[in-house]
Coordinates of C-alpha atoms and ligand atoms in Angstrom, one line a residue:
M1 CA 105.9 82.2 100.9
N2 CA 102.3 83.4 101.0
T3 CA 100.1 85.9 99.2
E4 CA 97.6 87.8 100.6
N5 CA 95.3 90.7 98.9
P6 CA 97.1 94.6 97.9
P7 CA 96.0 97.3 99.7
Q8 CA 93.7 100.1 97.4
P9 CA 94.0 101.2 94.1
I10 CA 95.8 105.1 93.6
K11 CA 98.0 107.8 91.3
Q12 CA 101.7 107.9 92.0
E13 CA 104.1 110.0 89.9
P14 CA 105.8 108.0 87.2
I15 CA 108.6 105.8 87.1
T16 CA 112.4 106.9 86.0
P17 CA 112.1 104.9 82.4
K18 CA 115.1 102.4 82.8
Q19 CA 117.1 104.2 79.9
L20 CA 116.9 107.2 81.5
Y21 CA 118.2 106.2 84.4
L22 CA 121.1 108.2 83.8
T23 CA 119.6 110.9 82.1
R24 CA 118.2 111.1 85.7
R25 CA 121.4 111.2 87.6
K26 CA 123.0 113.8 85.5
F27 CA 119.9 115.8 86.2
L28 CA 120.2 115.2 89.9
E29 CA 123.4 116.3 89.7
S30 CA 123.2 119.1 88.7
V31 CA 121.1 120.1 91.1
G32 CA 123.0 118.3 93.9
I33 CA 121.4 115.5 94.8
F34 CA 124.1 113.3 94.9
S35 CA 126.3 114.4 97.1
V36 CA 126.8 112.7 100.4
S37 CA 126.1 116.0 102.6
A38 CA 122.9 116.5 100.3
F39 CA 121.5 113.3 101.1
L40 CA 122.2 113.7 105.0
A41 CA 121.0 116.8 105.2
A42 CA 117.4 114.7 103.4
C43 CA 118.3 112.1 106.6
M44 CA 118.1 115.4 109.0
G45 CA 115.1 116.2 108.0
N46 CA 115.8 119.1 105.6
P47 CA 115.5 117.9 101.9
P48 CA 117.0 119.6 99.0
S49 CA 114.1 120.3 97.1
S50 CA 112.3 118.0 94.6
P51 CA 113.8 118.5 91.3
S52 CA 111.1 118.4 88.4
T53 CA 113.0 115.3 86.8
P54 CA 112.7 115.2 83.1
L55 CA 110.5 112.3 82.1
A56 CA 109.4 110.6 79.3
P57 CA 106.1 108.9 79.2
A58 CA 106.0 105.2 80.5
D59 CA 103.3 103.7 82.3
D60 CA 105.2 102.5 85.0
M61 CA 104.0 104.9 88.5
E62 CA 106.1 104.8 91.6
T63 CA 104.0 103.1 94.4
R64 CA 102.4 105.3 96.8
K65 CA 105.2 105.7 99.8
D66 CA 102.7 104.6 102.7
L67 CA 101.7 101.6 100.7
A68 CA 106.0 100.6 100.4
L69 CA 105.9 100.7 104.0
S70 CA 103.4 98.8 105.2
Y71 CA 103.3 95.8 103.0
N72 CA 106.7 94.0 103.4
N73 CA 108.0 90.7 103.2
Y74 CA 110.5 90.2 106.0
Y75 CA 110.4 86.6 107.7
E76 CA 112.5 87.9 110.9
F77 CA 109.5 90.1 111.7
G78 CA 107.2 87.4 110.8
T79 CA 104.6 86.2 107.8
S80 CA 102.1 89.3 108.0
K81 CA 102.8 91.8 105.5
S82 CA 100.7 94.4 107.0
S83 CA 102.8 93.4 110.6
V84 CA 106.0 93.5 109.6
A85 CA 106.4 97.5 110.3
E86 CA 105.3 98.0 113.8
R87 CA 106.8 94.8 114.6
A88 CA 110.1 96.1 113.1
E89 CA 109.8 100.0 114.3
S90 CA 112.1 99.8 117.4
F91 CA 114.7 97.4 116.0
Q92 CA 118.0 98.7 116.0
M93 CA 119.6 100.2 112.9
Q94 CA 122.6 101.8 114.7
P95 CA 125.7 101.4 115.4
W96 CA 125.9 99.1 111.8
Q97 CA 128.4 97.6 110.1
V98 CA 129.2 95.3 106.8
E99 CA 131.8 92.9 106.3
V100 CA 133.1 92.3 103.0
G101 CA 135.2 89.5 103.7
G102 CA 136.4 85.9 101.7
L103 CA 138.5 85.6 98.1
V104 CA 138.9 89.8 98.0
K105 CA 142.6 91.0 98.0
H106 CA 141.4 93.7 100.6
P107 CA 138.8 92.8 103.4
Q108 CA 136.9 95.4 105.2
T109 CA 134.6 96.2 107.5
F110 CA 132.8 99.4 106.6
S111 CA 130.5 101.1 109.2
M112 CA 127.3 102.6 108.1
E113 CA 129.0 106.3 108.2
E114 CA 131.8 105.1 106.1
L115 CA 129.5 103.8 103.3
L116 CA 127.3 106.4 103.1
A117 CA 130.9 108.6 102.7
N118 CA 133.1 107.0 100.5
F119 CA 130.3 105.5 98.0
V120 CA 127.7 108.4 96.2
Q121 CA 124.3 108.2 97.2
E122 CA 122.1 108.3 93.7
E123 CA 118.2 107.0 93.5
R124 CA 117.0 104.4 91.2
I125 CA 114.0 104.0 90.7
Y126 CA 113.2 100.3 89.5
R127 CA 110.4 97.9 89.5
M128 CA 110.4 95.1 92.0
R129 CA 108.9 91.9 91.3
C130 CA 108.2 89.4 94.1
V131 CA 107.5 86.0 93.8
E132 CA 104.6 85.6 95.1
A133 CA 102.8 87.6 91.8
W134 CA 102.8 90.8 93.0
S135 CA 105.0 94.0 92.3
M136 CA 105.8 98.1 93.3
V137 CA 107.7 100.4 91.9
L138 CA 110.3 101.9 93.8
P139 CA 112.4 104.6 94.6
W140 CA 115.5 103.6 96.5
M141 CA 118.6 105.5 97.1
G142 CA 121.9 104.0 97.3
F143 CA 125.1 103.3 95.4
P144 CA 125.9 100.1 93.2
L145 CA 127.7 96.5 94.6
A146 CA 130.1 96.7 91.8
K147 CA 131.5 100.4 93.6
L148 CA 132.1 98.1 96.6
L149 CA 133.5 94.9 94.7
E150 CA 136.3 97.3 93.1
M151 CA 136.8 98.5 96.3
A152 CA 137.6 94.9 97.7
Q153 CA 139.3 94.0 94.7
P154 CA 137.9 90.4 94.4
L155 CA 141.0 87.3 93.7
P156 CA 140.7 85.1 90.5
E157 CA 139.7 82.9 92.3
A158 CA 136.3 84.9 92.9
K159 CA 132.8 82.9 91.2
F160 CA 130.1 84.4 93.7
V161 CA 128.8 86.6 96.0
A162 CA 127.0 85.5 99.4
F163 CA 125.0 87.9 101.6
Q164 CA 124.3 87.6 104.9
S165 CA 121.4 89.5 106.8
V166 CA 121.5 90.1 110.5
Y167 CA 120.6 87.4 112.9
R168 CA 119.4 89.1 116.1
P169 CA 116.9 86.7 117.9
E170 CA 115.8 89.1 120.7
E171 CA 115.4 91.9 118.0
M172 CA 113.4 89.3 115.7
P173 CA 110.9 87.2 116.2
G174 CA 110.5 85.6 113.6
Q175 CA 113.9 84.2 113.9
V176 CA 112.2 82.6 117.2
G177 CA 109.9 81.4 116.2
L178 CA 109.9 80.1 112.7
D179 CA 112.1 77.1 111.9
F180 CA 113.9 78.6 109.1
P181 CA 117.8 78.4 108.6
W182 CA 118.3 82.0 110.3
P183 CA 120.3 83.9 109.5
Y184 CA 118.8 84.9 105.6
L185 CA 121.3 84.4 103.1
E186 CA 121.4 85.0 99.1
G187 CA 123.9 84.8 96.4
L188 CA 124.7 86.1 93.2
R189 CA 127.3 85.1 90.6
L190 CA 129.7 87.5 90.3
D191 CA 128.9 89.1 87.4
E192 CA 125.3 90.2 88.3
A193 CA 126.5 91.2 91.2
Q194 CA 129.3 93.6 89.3
H195 CA 126.2 94.3 87.0
P196 CA 125.4 98.1 87.3
L197 CA 122.1 97.5 87.8
T198 CA 122.6 95.9 91.0
L199 CA 122.4 98.3 94.1
L200 CA 123.4 98.4 97.7
A201 CA 120.3 100.2 99.1
T202 CA 120.6 102.5 101.8
G203 CA 117.3 104.8 100.9
L204 CA 113.5 104.9 99.7
Y205 CA 111.3 107.5 98.7
K206 CA 114.8 110.5 99.8
E207 CA 114.9 109.4 103.0
P208 CA 116.9 106.6 105.1
L209 CA 115.7 102.7 104.4
T210 CA 113.1 102.1 107.3
P211 CA 113.3 98.9 109.5
Q212 CA 110.3 97.6 107.2
N213 CA 112.3 97.9 104.3
G214 CA 115.8 96.5 105.3
G215 CA 117.3 99.2 107.1
P216 CA 120.1 100.5 107.3
I217 CA 120.8 98.8 104.3
R218 CA 120.0 95.7 101.6
L219 CA 120.2 94.4 98.5
V220 CA 118.1 95.3 95.3
V221 CA 118.9 93.5 91.8
P222 CA 115.7 94.3 90.1
W223 CA 115.4 91.9 87.1
K224 CA 115.3 88.9 90.2
Y225 CA 112.5 88.0 92.2
G226 CA 112.4 90.0 95.2
F227 CA 113.2 86.9 97.5
K228 CA 116.8 87.4 96.3
S229 CA 116.9 91.0 98.0
A230 CA 118.2 90.6 101.2
K231 CA 117.9 92.8 104.2
A232 CA 119.4 94.2 106.9
L233 CA 122.8 93.2 105.4
V234 CA 125.7 92.4 107.6
K235 CA 128.2 90.5 105.5
I236 CA 129.6 89.9 101.7
T237 CA 131.6 87.0 101.2
L238 CA 133.7 86.5 97.7
Q239 CA 133.9 82.6 96.6
A240 CA 134.5 80.2 94.8
D241 CA 131.5 78.3 95.5
Q242 CA 127.7 78.9 94.5
P243 CA 126.2 79.9 97.9
V244 CA 123.7 78.3 100.1
T245 CA 120.8 80.6 99.5
F246 CA 117.4 81.2 102.4
W247 CA 114.4 80.0 99.5
N248 CA 116.6 77.7 97.7
A249 CA 117.4 75.7 101.3
I250 CA 113.5 75.2 102.2
A251 CA 112.2 74.3 99.1
P252 CA 114.4 74.0 95.9
Q253 CA 111.7 73.1 93.8
E254 CA 110.0 76.0 94.2
Y255 CA 112.7 78.8 94.6
G256 CA 115.4 78.4 92.5
F257 CA 119.1 80.3 93.2
Y258 CA 118.9 82.1 89.6
A259 CA 115.5 83.7 90.3
N260 CA 115.1 85.4 87.3
V261 CA 111.8 87.3 86.3
N262 CA 110.3 85.1 83.7
P263 CA 106.8 84.5 83.1
A264 CA 107.9 81.7 81.5
V265 CA 108.3 79.3 83.9
D266 CA 106.2 79.4 86.3
H267 CA 105.8 78.4 90.1
P268 CA 104.8 74.5 90.5
R269 CA 101.9 76.4 92.6
W270 CA 101.0 79.6 91.0
S271 CA 101.0 80.8 87.5
Q272 CA 104.1 83.5 87.1
S273 CA 102.7 85.2 83.5
E274 CA 101.2 88.3 85.0
E275 CA 101.1 90.2 88.3
R276 CA 99.1 92.7 90.9
R277 CA 100.8 95.9 90.9
I278 CA 100.3 96.9 94.5
G279 CA 98.0 100.3 94.6
E280 CA 96.3 99.2 90.5
I281 CA 93.7 97.2 89.8
G282 CA 93.5 94.3 87.8
S283 CA 97.1 92.7 86.4
R284 CA 99.4 93.6 84.1
A285 CA 102.1 91.5 82.3
T286 CA 105.0 89.7 83.7
L287 CA 108.3 91.0 81.8
L288 CA 111.4 88.3 81.3
F289 CA 113.8 89.8 83.8
N290 CA 111.5 92.1 85.0
G291 CA 111.7 94.0 81.7
Y292 CA 115.8 94.7 82.2
D293 CA 116.6 93.8 78.8
E294 CA 120.8 94.5 79.3
V295 CA 121.0 92.0 81.6
T296 CA 119.8 89.3 78.8
P297 CA 123.6 88.8 78.2
L298 CA 124.5 87.3 81.7
Y299 CA 122.5 84.5 80.4
E300 CA 123.6 83.5 77.5
G301 CA 123.3 80.2 76.5
M302 CA 120.9 79.3 79.7
D303 CA 118.6 77.4 79.8
L304 CA 116.8 79.3 81.9
K305 CA 114.0 76.1 82.8
V306 CA 116.3 74.6 84.6
N307 CA 118.6 77.8 86.0
F308 CA 115.3 79.1 87.6
Ligands
MTE401 N1 115.9 89.6 103.5 C1 115.3 89.0 104.7 N2 116.3 88.7 105.2 N3 114.1 88.3 104.8 C2 113.3 88.6 104.0 O1 111.8 87.8 104.3 N4 112.0 88.6 102.3 C3 112.6 89.5 101.1 C4 113.5 90.6 99.9 N5 114.2 90.5 101.5 C5 112.8 89.0 102.7 C6 114.0 89.3 102.2 C7 111.1 89.1 99.6 S1 110.3 87.8 99.7 C8 110.8 90.5 99.0 S2 109.4 90.4 98.4 C9 111.2 91.6 99.5 O2 112.3 91.4 100.4 C10 110.3 92.7 99.9 O3 111.0 93.8 100.2 P1 110.3 94.7 101.0 O4 109.5 94.6 102.0 O5 110.8 96.0 101.1 O6 109.0 95.4 99.9

């Protein structure tokens, strides 16, 4: 993966502190923003008025929308971050289906409409740290992956979850021009996938996900490097073995399966101790697990330098 210069500094709204996201949820629920109908109304260009969300002091500010929608990693559309949005403009997100299968009691294929109707959509403001040492703070809409897995009912042999992004070379020039093992694949251990922070995102900035940000549905795993958060998902498979993953297959010494954000484990070609927050001047310290300390028990007893 490359690094490029970020766009210029700006001022934004404060992040929902991680401890408070449930409080925020309750608040939003009280103003009706969690109902599917409210979200669909937002999709139709008639959003509910923005609540004055209760926020605690924090030094994380939401990344400006125009920056988040124009500075993208999405190799299916090439390697230039600033060209992804334009190249993905006519990507067809309708109709869309996500197949959930493998070692589950109830394999099922969901249409996008069913996913929006069956799972309560909520807002989660998360830090996103790319392995290339830049970061953003993004207000996702979506639902916990755990809810979908609950519905599918993993069998006892299921230990991992594999994610597959769409393969559509006729619409995705990178799948033709870049000699990579398409489609883009990712994976999590089952307990990571079931963690309440792990999200299937369907929206961003209170609007449906744009193609360049992974629409219509993508994974978001906020304590891991951004490449774990696969875009444009079409398949979710429960399995006994650790899944093959895209970047790990290309460069295993550089991109591990776990890919937990960790300032103490450098990338072989650059330091991971600091990051550039897109829209800010200077750099800030990178936090273990991107600051999401609640995931620490998932890795108890593991050597994070070996399982990087
Ligand atoms: N998913 C797919 N299918 N293809 C990609 O190239 N890039 C990853 C991740 N998901 C990628 C992907 C990387 S490296 C990052 S940092 C994030 O998407 C970027 O997400 P964003 O463009 O919404 O900020």
